[in-house]
mmCIF file with all atom_site columns, C-alpha atoms in Angstrom:
data_model
loop_
_atom_site.group_PDB
_atom_site.id
_atom_site.type_symbol
_atom_site.label_atom_id
_atom_site.label_alt_id
_atom_site.label_comp_id
_atom_site.label_asym_id
_atom_site.label_entity_id
_atom_site.label_seq_id
_atom_site.pdbx_PDB_ins_code
_atom_site.Cartn_x
_atom_site.Cartn_y
_atom_site.Cartn_z
_atom_site.occupancy
_atom_site.B_iso_or_equiv
_atom_site.pdbx_formal_charge
_atom_site.auth_seq_id
_atom_site.auth_comp_id
_atom_site.auth_asym_id
_atom_site.auth_atom_id
_atom_site.pdbx_PDB_model_num
ATOM 1  C CA . UNK A 1 1  ? -50.197 16.117 -201.516 1.00 79.00 ? 1  UNK A CA 1
ATOM 2  C CA . UNK A 1 2  ? -53.030 16.842 -199.064 1.00 79.00 ? 2  UNK A CA 1
ATOM 3  C CA . UNK A 1 3  ? -55.215 14.367 -200.927 1.00 81.00 ? 3  UNK A CA 1
ATOM 4  C CA . UNK A 1 4  ? -52.589 11.767 -201.852 1.00 85.00 ? 4  UNK A CA 1
ATOM 5  C CA . UNK A 1 5  ? -50.671 11.603 -198.556 1.00 90.00 ? 5  UNK A CA 1
ATOM 6  C CA . UNK A 1 6  ? -52.477 13.719 -195.940 1.00 92.00 ? 6  UNK A CA 1
ATOM 7  C CA . UNK A 1 7  ? -50.625 12.224 -192.966 1.00 93.00 ? 7  UNK A CA 1
ATOM 8  C CA . UNK A 1 8  ? -47.437 13.964 -194.094 1.00 95.00 ? 8  UNK A CA 1
ATOM 9  C CA . UNK A 1 9  ? -49.021 17.073 -192.568 1.00 95.00 ? 9  UNK A CA 1
ATOM 10 C CA . UNK A 1 10 ? -48.669 15.360 -189.160 1.00 95.00 ? 10 UNK A CA 1
ATOM 11 C CA . UNK A 1 11 ? -44.906 14.959 -189.659 1.00 95.00 ? 11 UNK A CA 1
ATOM 12 C CA . UNK A 1 12 ? -42.994 17.880 -188.106 1.00 94.00 ? 12 UNK A CA 1
ATOM 13 C CA . UNK A 1 13 ? -39.803 17.061 -190.009 1.00 96.00 ? 13 UNK A CA 1
ATOM 14 C CA . UNK A 1 14 ? -41.680 17.201 -193.325 1.00 95.00 ? 14 UNK A CA 1
ATOM 15 C CA . UNK A 1 15 ? -43.402 20.445 -192.294 1.00 95.00 ? 15 UNK A CA 1
ATOM 16 C CA . UNK A 1 16 ? -40.133 22.110 -191.282 1.00 95.00 ? 16 UNK A CA 1
ATOM 17 C CA . UNK A 1 17 ? -38.480 21.149 -194.585 1.00 95.00 ? 17 UNK A CA 1
ATOM 18 C CA . UNK A 1 18 ? -41.534 22.322 -196.519 1.00 93.00 ? 18 UNK A CA 1
ATOM 19 C CA . UNK A 1 19 ? -41.521 25.593 -194.595 1.00 92.00 ? 19 UNK A CA 1
ATOM 20 C CA . UNK A 1 20 ? -37.852 26.200 -195.507 1.00 93.00 ? 20 UNK A CA 1
ATOM 21 C CA . UNK A 1 21 ? -38.675 25.587 -199.177 1.00 92.00 ? 21 UNK A CA 1
ATOM 22 C CA . UNK A 1 22 ? -41.714 27.869 -199.039 1.00 90.00 ? 22 UNK A CA 1
ATOM 23 C CA . UNK A 1 23 ? -39.733 30.587 -197.244 1.00 87.00 ? 23 UNK A CA 1
ATOM 24 C CA . UNK A 1 24 ? -37.316 30.600 -200.185 1.00 89.00 ? 24 UNK A CA 1
ATOM 25 C CA . UNK A 1 25 ? -40.363 31.426 -202.340 1.00 85.00 ? 25 UNK A CA 1
ATOM 26 C CA . UNK A 1 26 ? -41.492 34.110 -199.875 1.00 82.00 ? 26 UNK A CA 1
ATOM 27 C CA . UNK A 1 27 ? -44.369 31.937 -198.623 1.00 85.00 ? 27 UNK A CA 1
ATOM 28 C CA . UNK A 1 28 ? -45.391 30.179 -195.418 1.00 86.00 ? 28 UNK A CA 1
ATOM 29 C CA . UNK A 1 29 ? -47.703 27.357 -194.364 1.00 89.00 ? 29 UNK A CA 1
ATOM 30 C CA . UNK A 1 30 ? -50.334 26.786 -191.673 1.00 90.00 ? 30 UNK A CA 1
ATOM 31 C CA . UNK A 1 31 ? -51.755 23.340 -190.881 1.00 93.00 ? 31 UNK A CA 1
ATOM 32 C CA . UNK A 1 32 ? -55.012 22.965 -188.963 1.00 92.00 ? 32 UNK A CA 1
ATOM 33 C CA . UNK A 1 33 ? -56.229 19.640 -187.600 1.00 95.00 ? 33 UNK A CA 1
ATOM 34 C CA . UNK A 1 34 ? -59.556 19.303 -185.799 1.00 93.00 ? 34 UNK A CA 1
ATOM 35 C CA . UNK A 1 35 ? -59.850 23.087 -185.439 1.00 89.00 ? 35 UNK A CA 1
ATOM 36 C CA . UNK A 1 36 ? -56.377 23.478 -183.878 1.00 91.00 ? 36 UNK A CA 1
ATOM 37 C CA . UNK A 1 37 ? -53.305 24.990 -185.531 1.00 90.00 ? 37 UNK A CA 1
ATOM 38 C CA . UNK A 1 38 ? -50.757 22.158 -185.414 1.00 94.00 ? 38 UNK A CA 1
ATOM 39 C CA . UNK A 1 39 ? -48.060 23.928 -187.445 1.00 94.00 ? 39 UNK A CA 1
ATOM 40 C CA . UNK A 1 40 ? -47.547 27.531 -188.507 1.00 90.00 ? 40 UNK A CA 1
ATOM 41 C CA . UNK A 1 41 ? -44.624 29.137 -190.276 1.00 88.00 ? 41 UNK A CA 1
ATOM 42 C CA . UNK A 1 42 ? -43.008 31.687 -187.979 1.00 84.00 ? 42 UNK A CA 1
ATOM 43 C CA . UNK A 1 43 ? -43.635 34.340 -190.649 1.00 76.00 ? 43 UNK A CA 1
ATOM 44 C CA . UNK A 1 44 ? -47.418 33.981 -190.420 1.00 77.00 ? 44 UNK A CA 1
ATOM 45 C CA . UNK A 1 45 ? -47.855 32.752 -186.842 1.00 76.00 ? 45 UNK A CA 1
ATOM 46 C CA . UNK A 1 46 ? -49.543 35.105 -184.394 1.00 74.00 ? 46 UNK A CA 1
ATOM 47 C CA . UNK A 1 47 ? -51.869 35.077 -181.429 1.00 76.00 ? 47 UNK A CA 1
ATOM 48 C CA . UNK A 1 48 ? -55.387 34.255 -182.572 1.00 74.00 ? 48 UNK A CA 1
ATOM 49 C CA . UNK A 1 49 ? -54.224 32.902 -185.934 1.00 77.00 ? 49 UNK A CA 1
ATOM 50 C CA . UNK A 1 50 ? -56.925 30.215 -186.074 1.00 74.00 ? 50 UNK A CA 1
ATOM 51 C CA . UNK A 1 51 ? -59.675 32.762 -185.419 1.00 73.00 ? 51 UNK A CA 1
ATOM 52 C CA . UNK A 1 52 ? -58.271 34.974 -188.161 1.00 72.00 ? 52 UNK A CA 1
ATOM 53 C CA . UNK A 1 53 ? -58.277 32.048 -190.582 1.00 76.00 ? 53 UNK A CA 1
ATOM 54 C CA . UNK A 1 54 ? -61.865 31.219 -189.656 1.00 72.00 ? 54 UNK A CA 1
ATOM 55 C CA . UNK A 1 55 ? -62.829 34.843 -190.246 1.00 66.00 ? 55 UNK A CA 1
ATOM 56 C CA . UNK A 1 56 ? -61.756 34.758 -193.879 1.00 64.00 ? 56 UNK A CA 1
ATOM 57 C CA . UNK A 1 57 ? -64.669 35.607 -196.150 1.00 56.00 ? 57 UNK A CA 1
ATOM 58 C CA . UNK A 1 58 ? -66.016 32.805 -198.300 1.00 55.00 ? 58 UNK A CA 1
ATOM 59 C CA . UNK A 1 59 ? -65.595 33.092 -202.050 1.00 50.00 ? 59 UNK A CA 1
ATOM 60 C CA . UNK A 1 60 ? -63.567 35.567 -204.032 1.00 44.00 ? 60 UNK A CA 1
ATOM 61 C CA . UNK A 1 61 ? -62.076 38.791 -202.733 1.00 46.00 ? 61 UNK A CA 1
ATOM 62 C CA . UNK A 1 62 ? -61.115 42.006 -204.452 1.00 40.00 ? 62 UNK A CA 1
ATOM 63 C CA . UNK A 1 63 ? -57.408 41.383 -203.855 1.00 45.00 ? 63 UNK A CA 1
ATOM 64 C CA . UNK A 1 64 ? -55.611 39.337 -206.532 1.00 44.00 ? 64 UNK A CA 1
ATOM 65 C CA . UNK A 1 65 ? -54.110 37.061 -203.866 1.00 47.00 ? 65 UNK A CA 1
ATOM 66 C CA . UNK A 1 66 ? -57.243 36.732 -201.719 1.00 56.00 ? 66 UNK A CA 1
ATOM 67 C CA . UNK A 1 67 ? -58.044 38.219 -198.301 1.00 59.00 ? 67 UNK A CA 1
ATOM 68 C CA . UNK A 1 68 ? -55.361 39.371 -195.870 1.00 61.00 ? 68 UNK A CA 1
ATOM 69 C CA . UNK A 1 69 ? -54.201 37.660 -192.656 1.00 59.00 ? 69 UNK A CA 1
ATOM 70 C CA . UNK A 1 70 ? -51.691 39.637 -190.548 1.00 60.00 ? 70 UNK A CA 1
ATOM 71 C CA . UNK A 1 71 ? -51.252 42.075 -193.461 1.00 63.00 ? 71 UNK A CA 1
ATOM 72 C CA . UNK A 1 72 ? -50.308 39.193 -195.783 1.00 60.00 ? 72 UNK A CA 1
ATOM 73 C CA . UNK A 1 73 ? -52.417 37.834 -198.610 1.00 57.00 ? 73 UNK A CA 1
ATOM 74 C CA . UNK A 1 74 ? -53.586 34.245 -198.398 1.00 61.00 ? 74 UNK A CA 1
ATOM 75 C CA . UNK A 1 75 ? -52.982 32.234 -201.539 1.00 60.00 ? 75 UNK A CA 1
ATOM 76 C CA . UNK A 1 76 ? -54.702 28.886 -201.148 1.00 77.00 ? 76 UNK A CA 1
ATOM 77 C CA . UNK A 1 77 ? -56.712 26.853 -198.678 1.00 82.00 ? 77 UNK A CA 1
ATOM 78 C CA . UNK A 1 78 ? -56.895 23.069 -199.024 1.00 86.00 ? 78 UNK A CA 1
ATOM 79 C CA . UNK A 1 79 ? -59.370 21.021 -196.985 1.00 90.00 ? 79 UNK A CA 1
ATOM 80 C CA . UNK A 1 80 ? -58.682 17.309 -196.597 1.00 93.00 ? 80 UNK A CA 1
ATOM 81 C CA . UNK A 1 81 ? -59.150 14.323 -194.269 1.00 95.00 ? 81 UNK A CA 1
ATOM 82 C CA . UNK A 1 82 ? -56.319 12.617 -192.390 1.00 95.00 ? 82 UNK A CA 1
ATOM 83 C CA . UNK A 1 83 ? -56.207 8.782  -192.398 1.00 93.00 ? 83 UNK A CA 1
ATOM 84 C CA . UNK A 1 84 ? -57.708 8.774  -188.880 1.00 95.00 ? 84 UNK A CA 1
ATOM 85 C CA . UNK A 1 85 ? -60.708 10.636 -190.390 1.00 95.00 ? 85 UNK A CA 1
ATOM 86 C CA . UNK A 1 86 ? -59.912 13.895 -188.600 1.00 95.00 ? 86 UNK A CA 1
ATOM 87 C CA . UNK A 1 87 ? -60.493 17.086 -190.573 1.00 94.00 ? 87 UNK A CA 1
ATOM 88 C CA . UNK A 1 88 ? -57.469 18.989 -191.877 1.00 94.00 ? 88 UNK A CA 1
ATOM 89 C CA . UNK A 1 89 ? -56.803 22.252 -193.682 1.00 90.00 ? 89 UNK A CA 1
ATOM 90 C CA . UNK A 1 90 ? -53.585 23.611 -195.162 1.00 89.00 ? 90 UNK A CA 1
ATOM 91 C CA . UNK A 1 91 ? -53.156 27.329 -195.854 1.00 85.00 ? 91 UNK A CA 1
ATOM 92 C CA . UNK A 1 92 ? -50.296 28.665 -197.968 1.00 84.00 ? 92 UNK A CA 1
ATOM 93 C CA . UNK A 1 93 ? -49.589 32.376 -197.678 1.00 78.00 ? 93 UNK A CA 1
ATOM 94 C CA . UNK A 1 94 ? -46.964 34.748 -199.083 1.00 72.00 ? 94 UNK A CA 1
ATOM 95 C CA . UNK A 1 95 ? -44.836 36.371 -196.403 1.00 60.00 ? 95 UNK A CA 1
#
């Protein structure tokens, strides 16, 4: 979806519905646009979240789910470009 319709990640209604669906799967979502967190699931939100995300090591990690953020394992990171050419990233993390 980040590649096919990236502007959906600007839509708070879409993000809230997606968050509810992910919460049912014990996961949360964080959206970053132009180096600012624009949406974060309450389960993963915390002070300094963006800095923690930026501090993730590049490449693989010894944990099967990737490195930890707030004692939770990150699952996936998707980089994309919004239609206005701003840089975006979506993180999905188990809660």
